[in-house]
Coordinates of C-alpha atoms and ligand atoms in Angstrom, one line a residue:
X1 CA -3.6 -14.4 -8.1
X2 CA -0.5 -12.7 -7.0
X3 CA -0.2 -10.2 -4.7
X4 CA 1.8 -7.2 -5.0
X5 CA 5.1 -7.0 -3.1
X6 CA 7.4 -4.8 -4.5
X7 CA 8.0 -2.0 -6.8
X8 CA 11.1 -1.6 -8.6
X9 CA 12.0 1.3 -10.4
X10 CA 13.7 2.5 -13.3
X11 CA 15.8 6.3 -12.2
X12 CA 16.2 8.4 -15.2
X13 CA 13.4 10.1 -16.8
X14 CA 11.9 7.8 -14.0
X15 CA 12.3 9.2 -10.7
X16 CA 13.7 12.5 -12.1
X17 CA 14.1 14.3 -15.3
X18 CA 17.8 13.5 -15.5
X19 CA 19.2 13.4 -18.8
X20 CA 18.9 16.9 -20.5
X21 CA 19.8 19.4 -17.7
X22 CA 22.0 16.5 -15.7
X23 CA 23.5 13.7 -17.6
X24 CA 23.7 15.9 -21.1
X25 CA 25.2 18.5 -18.9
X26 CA 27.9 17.0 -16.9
X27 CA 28.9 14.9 -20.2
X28 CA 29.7 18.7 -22.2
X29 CA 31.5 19.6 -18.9
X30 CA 33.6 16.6 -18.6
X31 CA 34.6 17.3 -22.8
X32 CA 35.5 20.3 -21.8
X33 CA 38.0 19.3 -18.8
X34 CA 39.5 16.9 -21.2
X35 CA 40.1 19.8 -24.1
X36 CA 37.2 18.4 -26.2
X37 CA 35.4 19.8 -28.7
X38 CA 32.8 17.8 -28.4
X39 CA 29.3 19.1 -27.8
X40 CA 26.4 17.4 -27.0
X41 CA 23.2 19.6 -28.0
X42 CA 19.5 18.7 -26.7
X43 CA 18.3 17.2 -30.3
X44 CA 21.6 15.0 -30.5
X45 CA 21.4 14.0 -27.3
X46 CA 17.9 12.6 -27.9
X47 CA 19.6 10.3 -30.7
X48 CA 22.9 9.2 -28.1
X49 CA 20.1 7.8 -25.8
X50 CA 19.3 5.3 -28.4
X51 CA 22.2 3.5 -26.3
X52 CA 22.0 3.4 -22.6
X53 CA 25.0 4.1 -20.6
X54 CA 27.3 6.8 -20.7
X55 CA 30.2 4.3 -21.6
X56 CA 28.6 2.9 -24.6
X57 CA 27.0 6.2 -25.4
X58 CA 30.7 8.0 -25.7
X59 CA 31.4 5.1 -28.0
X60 CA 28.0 4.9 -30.4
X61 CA 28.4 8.9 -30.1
X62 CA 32.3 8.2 -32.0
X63 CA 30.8 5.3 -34.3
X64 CA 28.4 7.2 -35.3
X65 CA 28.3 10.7 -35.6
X66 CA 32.1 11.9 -34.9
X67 CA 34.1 9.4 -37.1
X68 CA 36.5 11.8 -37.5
X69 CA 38.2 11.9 -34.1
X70 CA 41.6 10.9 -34.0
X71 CA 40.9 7.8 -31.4
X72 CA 43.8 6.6 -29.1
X73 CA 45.4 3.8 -28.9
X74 CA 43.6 2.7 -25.5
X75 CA 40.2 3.4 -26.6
X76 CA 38.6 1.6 -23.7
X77 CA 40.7 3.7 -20.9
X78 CA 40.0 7.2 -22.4
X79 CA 36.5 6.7 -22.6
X80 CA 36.6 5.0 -19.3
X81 CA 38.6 7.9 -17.5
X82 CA 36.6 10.6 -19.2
X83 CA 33.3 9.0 -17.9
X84 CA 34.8 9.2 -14.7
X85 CA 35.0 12.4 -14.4
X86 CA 31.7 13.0 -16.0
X87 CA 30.2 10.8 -13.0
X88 CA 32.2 13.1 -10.9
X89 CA 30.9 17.1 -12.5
X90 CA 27.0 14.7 -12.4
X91 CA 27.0 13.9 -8.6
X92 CA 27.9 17.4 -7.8
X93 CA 25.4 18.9 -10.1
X94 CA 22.9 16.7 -8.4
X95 CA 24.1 17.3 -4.4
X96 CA 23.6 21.3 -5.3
X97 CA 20.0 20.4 -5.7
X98 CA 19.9 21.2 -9.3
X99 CA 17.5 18.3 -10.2
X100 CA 14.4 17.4 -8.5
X101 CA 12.3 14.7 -8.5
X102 CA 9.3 14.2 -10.8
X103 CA 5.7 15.0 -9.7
X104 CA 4.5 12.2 -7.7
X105 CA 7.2 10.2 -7.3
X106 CA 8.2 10.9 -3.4
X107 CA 4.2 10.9 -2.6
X108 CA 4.1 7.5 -3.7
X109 CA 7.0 6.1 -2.7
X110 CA 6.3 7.5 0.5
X111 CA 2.5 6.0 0.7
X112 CA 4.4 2.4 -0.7
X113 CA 6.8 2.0 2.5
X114 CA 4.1 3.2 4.9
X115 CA 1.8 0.3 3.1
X116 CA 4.8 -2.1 3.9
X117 CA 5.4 -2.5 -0.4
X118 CA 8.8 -3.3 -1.0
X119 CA 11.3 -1.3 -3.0
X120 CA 14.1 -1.4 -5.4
X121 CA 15.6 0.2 -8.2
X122 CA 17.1 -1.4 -11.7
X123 CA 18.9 1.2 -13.7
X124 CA 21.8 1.6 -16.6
X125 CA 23.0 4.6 -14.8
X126 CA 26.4 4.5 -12.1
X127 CA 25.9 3.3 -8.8
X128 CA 27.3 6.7 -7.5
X129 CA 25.0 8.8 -9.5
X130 CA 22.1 6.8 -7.8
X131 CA 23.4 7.6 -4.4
X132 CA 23.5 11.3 -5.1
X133 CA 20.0 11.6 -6.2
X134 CA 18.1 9.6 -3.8
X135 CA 20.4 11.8 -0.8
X136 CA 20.0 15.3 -2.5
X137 CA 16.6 14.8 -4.7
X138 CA 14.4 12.7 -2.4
X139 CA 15.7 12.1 1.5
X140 CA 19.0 12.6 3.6
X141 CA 18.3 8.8 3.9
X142 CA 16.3 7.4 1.2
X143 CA 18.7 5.0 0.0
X144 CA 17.9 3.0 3.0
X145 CA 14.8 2.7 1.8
X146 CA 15.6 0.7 -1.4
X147 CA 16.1 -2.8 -0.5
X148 CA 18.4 -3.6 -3.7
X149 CA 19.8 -1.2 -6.0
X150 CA 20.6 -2.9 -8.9
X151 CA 23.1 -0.2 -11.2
X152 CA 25.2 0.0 -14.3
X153 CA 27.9 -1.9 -14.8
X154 CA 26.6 -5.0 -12.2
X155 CA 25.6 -6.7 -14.8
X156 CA 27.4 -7.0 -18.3
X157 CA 24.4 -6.1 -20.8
X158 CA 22.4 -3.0 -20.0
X159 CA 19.1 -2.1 -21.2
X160 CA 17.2 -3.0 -22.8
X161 CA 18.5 -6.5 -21.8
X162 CA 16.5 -7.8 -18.9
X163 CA 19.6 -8.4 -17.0
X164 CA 19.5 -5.9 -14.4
X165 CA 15.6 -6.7 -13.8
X166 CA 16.6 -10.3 -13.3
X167 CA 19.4 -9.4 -11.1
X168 CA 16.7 -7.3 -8.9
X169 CA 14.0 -9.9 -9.0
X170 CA 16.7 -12.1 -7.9
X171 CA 18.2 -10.2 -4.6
X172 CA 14.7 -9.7 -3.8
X173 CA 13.4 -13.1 -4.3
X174 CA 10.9 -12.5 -5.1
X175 CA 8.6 -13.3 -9.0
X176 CA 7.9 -11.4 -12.0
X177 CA 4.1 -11.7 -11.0
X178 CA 4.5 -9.8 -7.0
X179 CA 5.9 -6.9 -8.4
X180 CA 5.3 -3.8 -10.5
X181 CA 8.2 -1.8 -12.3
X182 CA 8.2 1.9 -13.2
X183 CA 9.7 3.0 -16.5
X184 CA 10.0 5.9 -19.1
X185 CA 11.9 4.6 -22.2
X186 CA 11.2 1.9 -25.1
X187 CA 14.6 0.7 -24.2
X188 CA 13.6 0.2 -20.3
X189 CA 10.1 -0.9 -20.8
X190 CA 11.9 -3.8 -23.0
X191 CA 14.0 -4.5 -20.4
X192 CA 10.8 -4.9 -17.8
X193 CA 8.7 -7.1 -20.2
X194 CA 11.5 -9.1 -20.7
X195 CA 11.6 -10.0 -17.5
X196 CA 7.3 -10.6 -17.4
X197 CA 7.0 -7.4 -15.1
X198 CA 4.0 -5.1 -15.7
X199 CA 5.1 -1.9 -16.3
X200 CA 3.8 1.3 -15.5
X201 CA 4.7 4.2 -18.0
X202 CA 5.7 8.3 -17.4
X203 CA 6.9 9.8 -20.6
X204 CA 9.1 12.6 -20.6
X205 CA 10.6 15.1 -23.3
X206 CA 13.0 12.3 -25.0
X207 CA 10.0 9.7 -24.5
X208 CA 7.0 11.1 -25.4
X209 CA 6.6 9.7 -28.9
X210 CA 8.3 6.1 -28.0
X211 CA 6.5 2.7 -28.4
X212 CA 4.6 1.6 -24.9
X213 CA 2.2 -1.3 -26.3
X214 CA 3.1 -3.5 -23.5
X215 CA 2.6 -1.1 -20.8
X216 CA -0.2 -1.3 -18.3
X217 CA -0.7 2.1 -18.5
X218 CA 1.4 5.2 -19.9
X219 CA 1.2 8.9 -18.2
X220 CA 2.5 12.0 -18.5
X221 CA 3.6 12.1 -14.2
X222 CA 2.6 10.2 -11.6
X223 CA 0.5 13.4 -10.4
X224 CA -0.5 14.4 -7.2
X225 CA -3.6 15.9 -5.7
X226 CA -3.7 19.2 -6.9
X227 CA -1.7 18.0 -10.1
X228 CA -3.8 15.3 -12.0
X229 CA -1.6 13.3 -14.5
X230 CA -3.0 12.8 -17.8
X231 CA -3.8 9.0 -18.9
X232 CA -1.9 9.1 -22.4
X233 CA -2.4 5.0 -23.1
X234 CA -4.2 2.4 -20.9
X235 CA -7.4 2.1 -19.0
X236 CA -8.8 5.7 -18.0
X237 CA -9.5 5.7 -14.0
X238 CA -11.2 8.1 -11.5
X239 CA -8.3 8.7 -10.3
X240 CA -6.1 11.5 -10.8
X241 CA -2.6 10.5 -9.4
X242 CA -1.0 7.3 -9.0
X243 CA -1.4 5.6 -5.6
X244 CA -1.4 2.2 -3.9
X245 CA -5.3 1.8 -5.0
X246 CA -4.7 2.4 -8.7
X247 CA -1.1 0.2 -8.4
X248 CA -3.1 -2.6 -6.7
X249 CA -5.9 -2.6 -9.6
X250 CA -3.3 -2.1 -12.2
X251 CA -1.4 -5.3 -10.8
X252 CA -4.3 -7.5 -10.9
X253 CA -5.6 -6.5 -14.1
X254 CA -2.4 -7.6 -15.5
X255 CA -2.6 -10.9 -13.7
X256 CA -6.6 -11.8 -14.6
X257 CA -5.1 -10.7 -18.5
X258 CA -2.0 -13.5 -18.4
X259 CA -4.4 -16.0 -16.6
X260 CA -7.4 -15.4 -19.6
X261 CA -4.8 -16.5 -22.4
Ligands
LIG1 C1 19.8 5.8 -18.2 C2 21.0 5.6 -18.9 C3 22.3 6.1 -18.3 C4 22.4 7.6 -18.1 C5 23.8 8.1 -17.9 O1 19.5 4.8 -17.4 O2 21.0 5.0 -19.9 O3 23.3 5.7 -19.1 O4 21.9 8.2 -19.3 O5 24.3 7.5 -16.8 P1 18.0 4.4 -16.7 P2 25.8 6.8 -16.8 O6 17.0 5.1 -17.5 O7 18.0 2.9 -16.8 O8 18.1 4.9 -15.3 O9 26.7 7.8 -17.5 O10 26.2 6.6 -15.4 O11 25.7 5.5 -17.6
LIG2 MG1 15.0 5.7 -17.8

């Protein structure tokens, strides 16, 4: 059997709840600058993250539900710009503090390092964005932390491909089987299993009602002592929050499930 090395985690909706007051947010904004009338509302917003990455979102969002826009000739290079500056009104939003992590999150991250785990992250969103909310959401230095950050547009199909899992599994060197990842979307949990990694589940708003068969387990948070998390789908534990013990057990019931079939 296996033992557990890393952990690699998805960010948004993962680490923090992102996309509704930051991503959704800093999208309208950058419409605005740009003299767009374009206006992203919570419930649409749920339906644009069918598609992961803001790129590719601006473009399903004009395929599908704003066919009448007058597009330009460069279509590529006006989306492109305009996501600029969308990246641009996000990081800000995210180094006033305005986002903070989700419950649990820094407690076991934390509690992995001190353990000697491994980290990484594997995520559609912009390398920059990444930056910003490890600095201003979780540690002055926290990037450090994170042995590979595997981002966006590093490599060419974004979730749910298993591409950027690959790419992380990779740069660590690490196998499917010595790691656990950390995910809160049908479209990232597809992107885990496709690359065999067990994967541990926290819904959030946009989440909630999405298909998590595969997962090891599904919660509402990670929790935290005096917060217990709420076991949604999965083995029910003792425990009330996620730590090292409950990771470790998770990890190796995975493993005595592959070696049983
Ligand atoms: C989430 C995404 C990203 C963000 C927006 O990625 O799909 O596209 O919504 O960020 P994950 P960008 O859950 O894998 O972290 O605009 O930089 O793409
Ligand atoms: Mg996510």
């Amino acid at each position: 059997m296996s033992e557990l090395k890393a952990l690699i985690f998805d960010v948004d909706g993962t680490l923090a709840d992102t996309e509704k007051d930051g991503h959704r947010v800093a999208f309208n904004l950058a419409f605005q600058q740009a003299d767009l009338d374009w206006d992203w509302s919570i419930e649409l917003y749920g339906k644009l993250l069918k598609v992961t990455g803001g790129k590719e979102r601006i473009r399903y969002y004009l395929d599908e539900f704003n066919q009448a826009f007058e597009r330009p000739d460069n279509l590529d290079q006006f989306i492109a710009k305009l996501h600029n500056s969308k990246t641009e009104i996000y990081t800000s939003l995210l180094a006033e503090g305005s986002i903070p992590l989700r419950d649990g999150v820094l407690r076991l991250i934390q509690e992995a390092r001190q353990a000697g785990l491994r980290l990484a992250i594997a995520t559609t969103t912009t390398p920059a964005n990444v930056s910003a909310l490890l600095e201003h959401a979780m540690d002055e230095n926290a990037e450090s932390w994170f042995e590979v950050i595997a981002a966006g547009d590093i490599v060419p199909a974004k979730k749910p491909a298993a591409d950027i899992y690959f790419y992380a599994l990779e740069k660590l060197a690490l196998n499917a089987d010595e790691c656990l990842a950390f995910e809160d979307s049908h479209n990232g949990i597809l992107a885990s299993m496709g690359a065999s990694l067990t994967t541990i589940v926290t819904v959030n708003e946009y989440t909630r009602d999405h298909d998590f068969n595969d997962a090891a387990i599904v919660l509402d948070h990670m929790g935290e002592p005096d917060k217990p998390f709420k076991v949604l789908k999965g083995p029910q534990t003792d425990t009330s929050y996620l730590d090292l013990d409950l990771l470790k057990q998770l990890h190796q019931q995975a493993q005595a499930l592959v070696e049983a079939v």
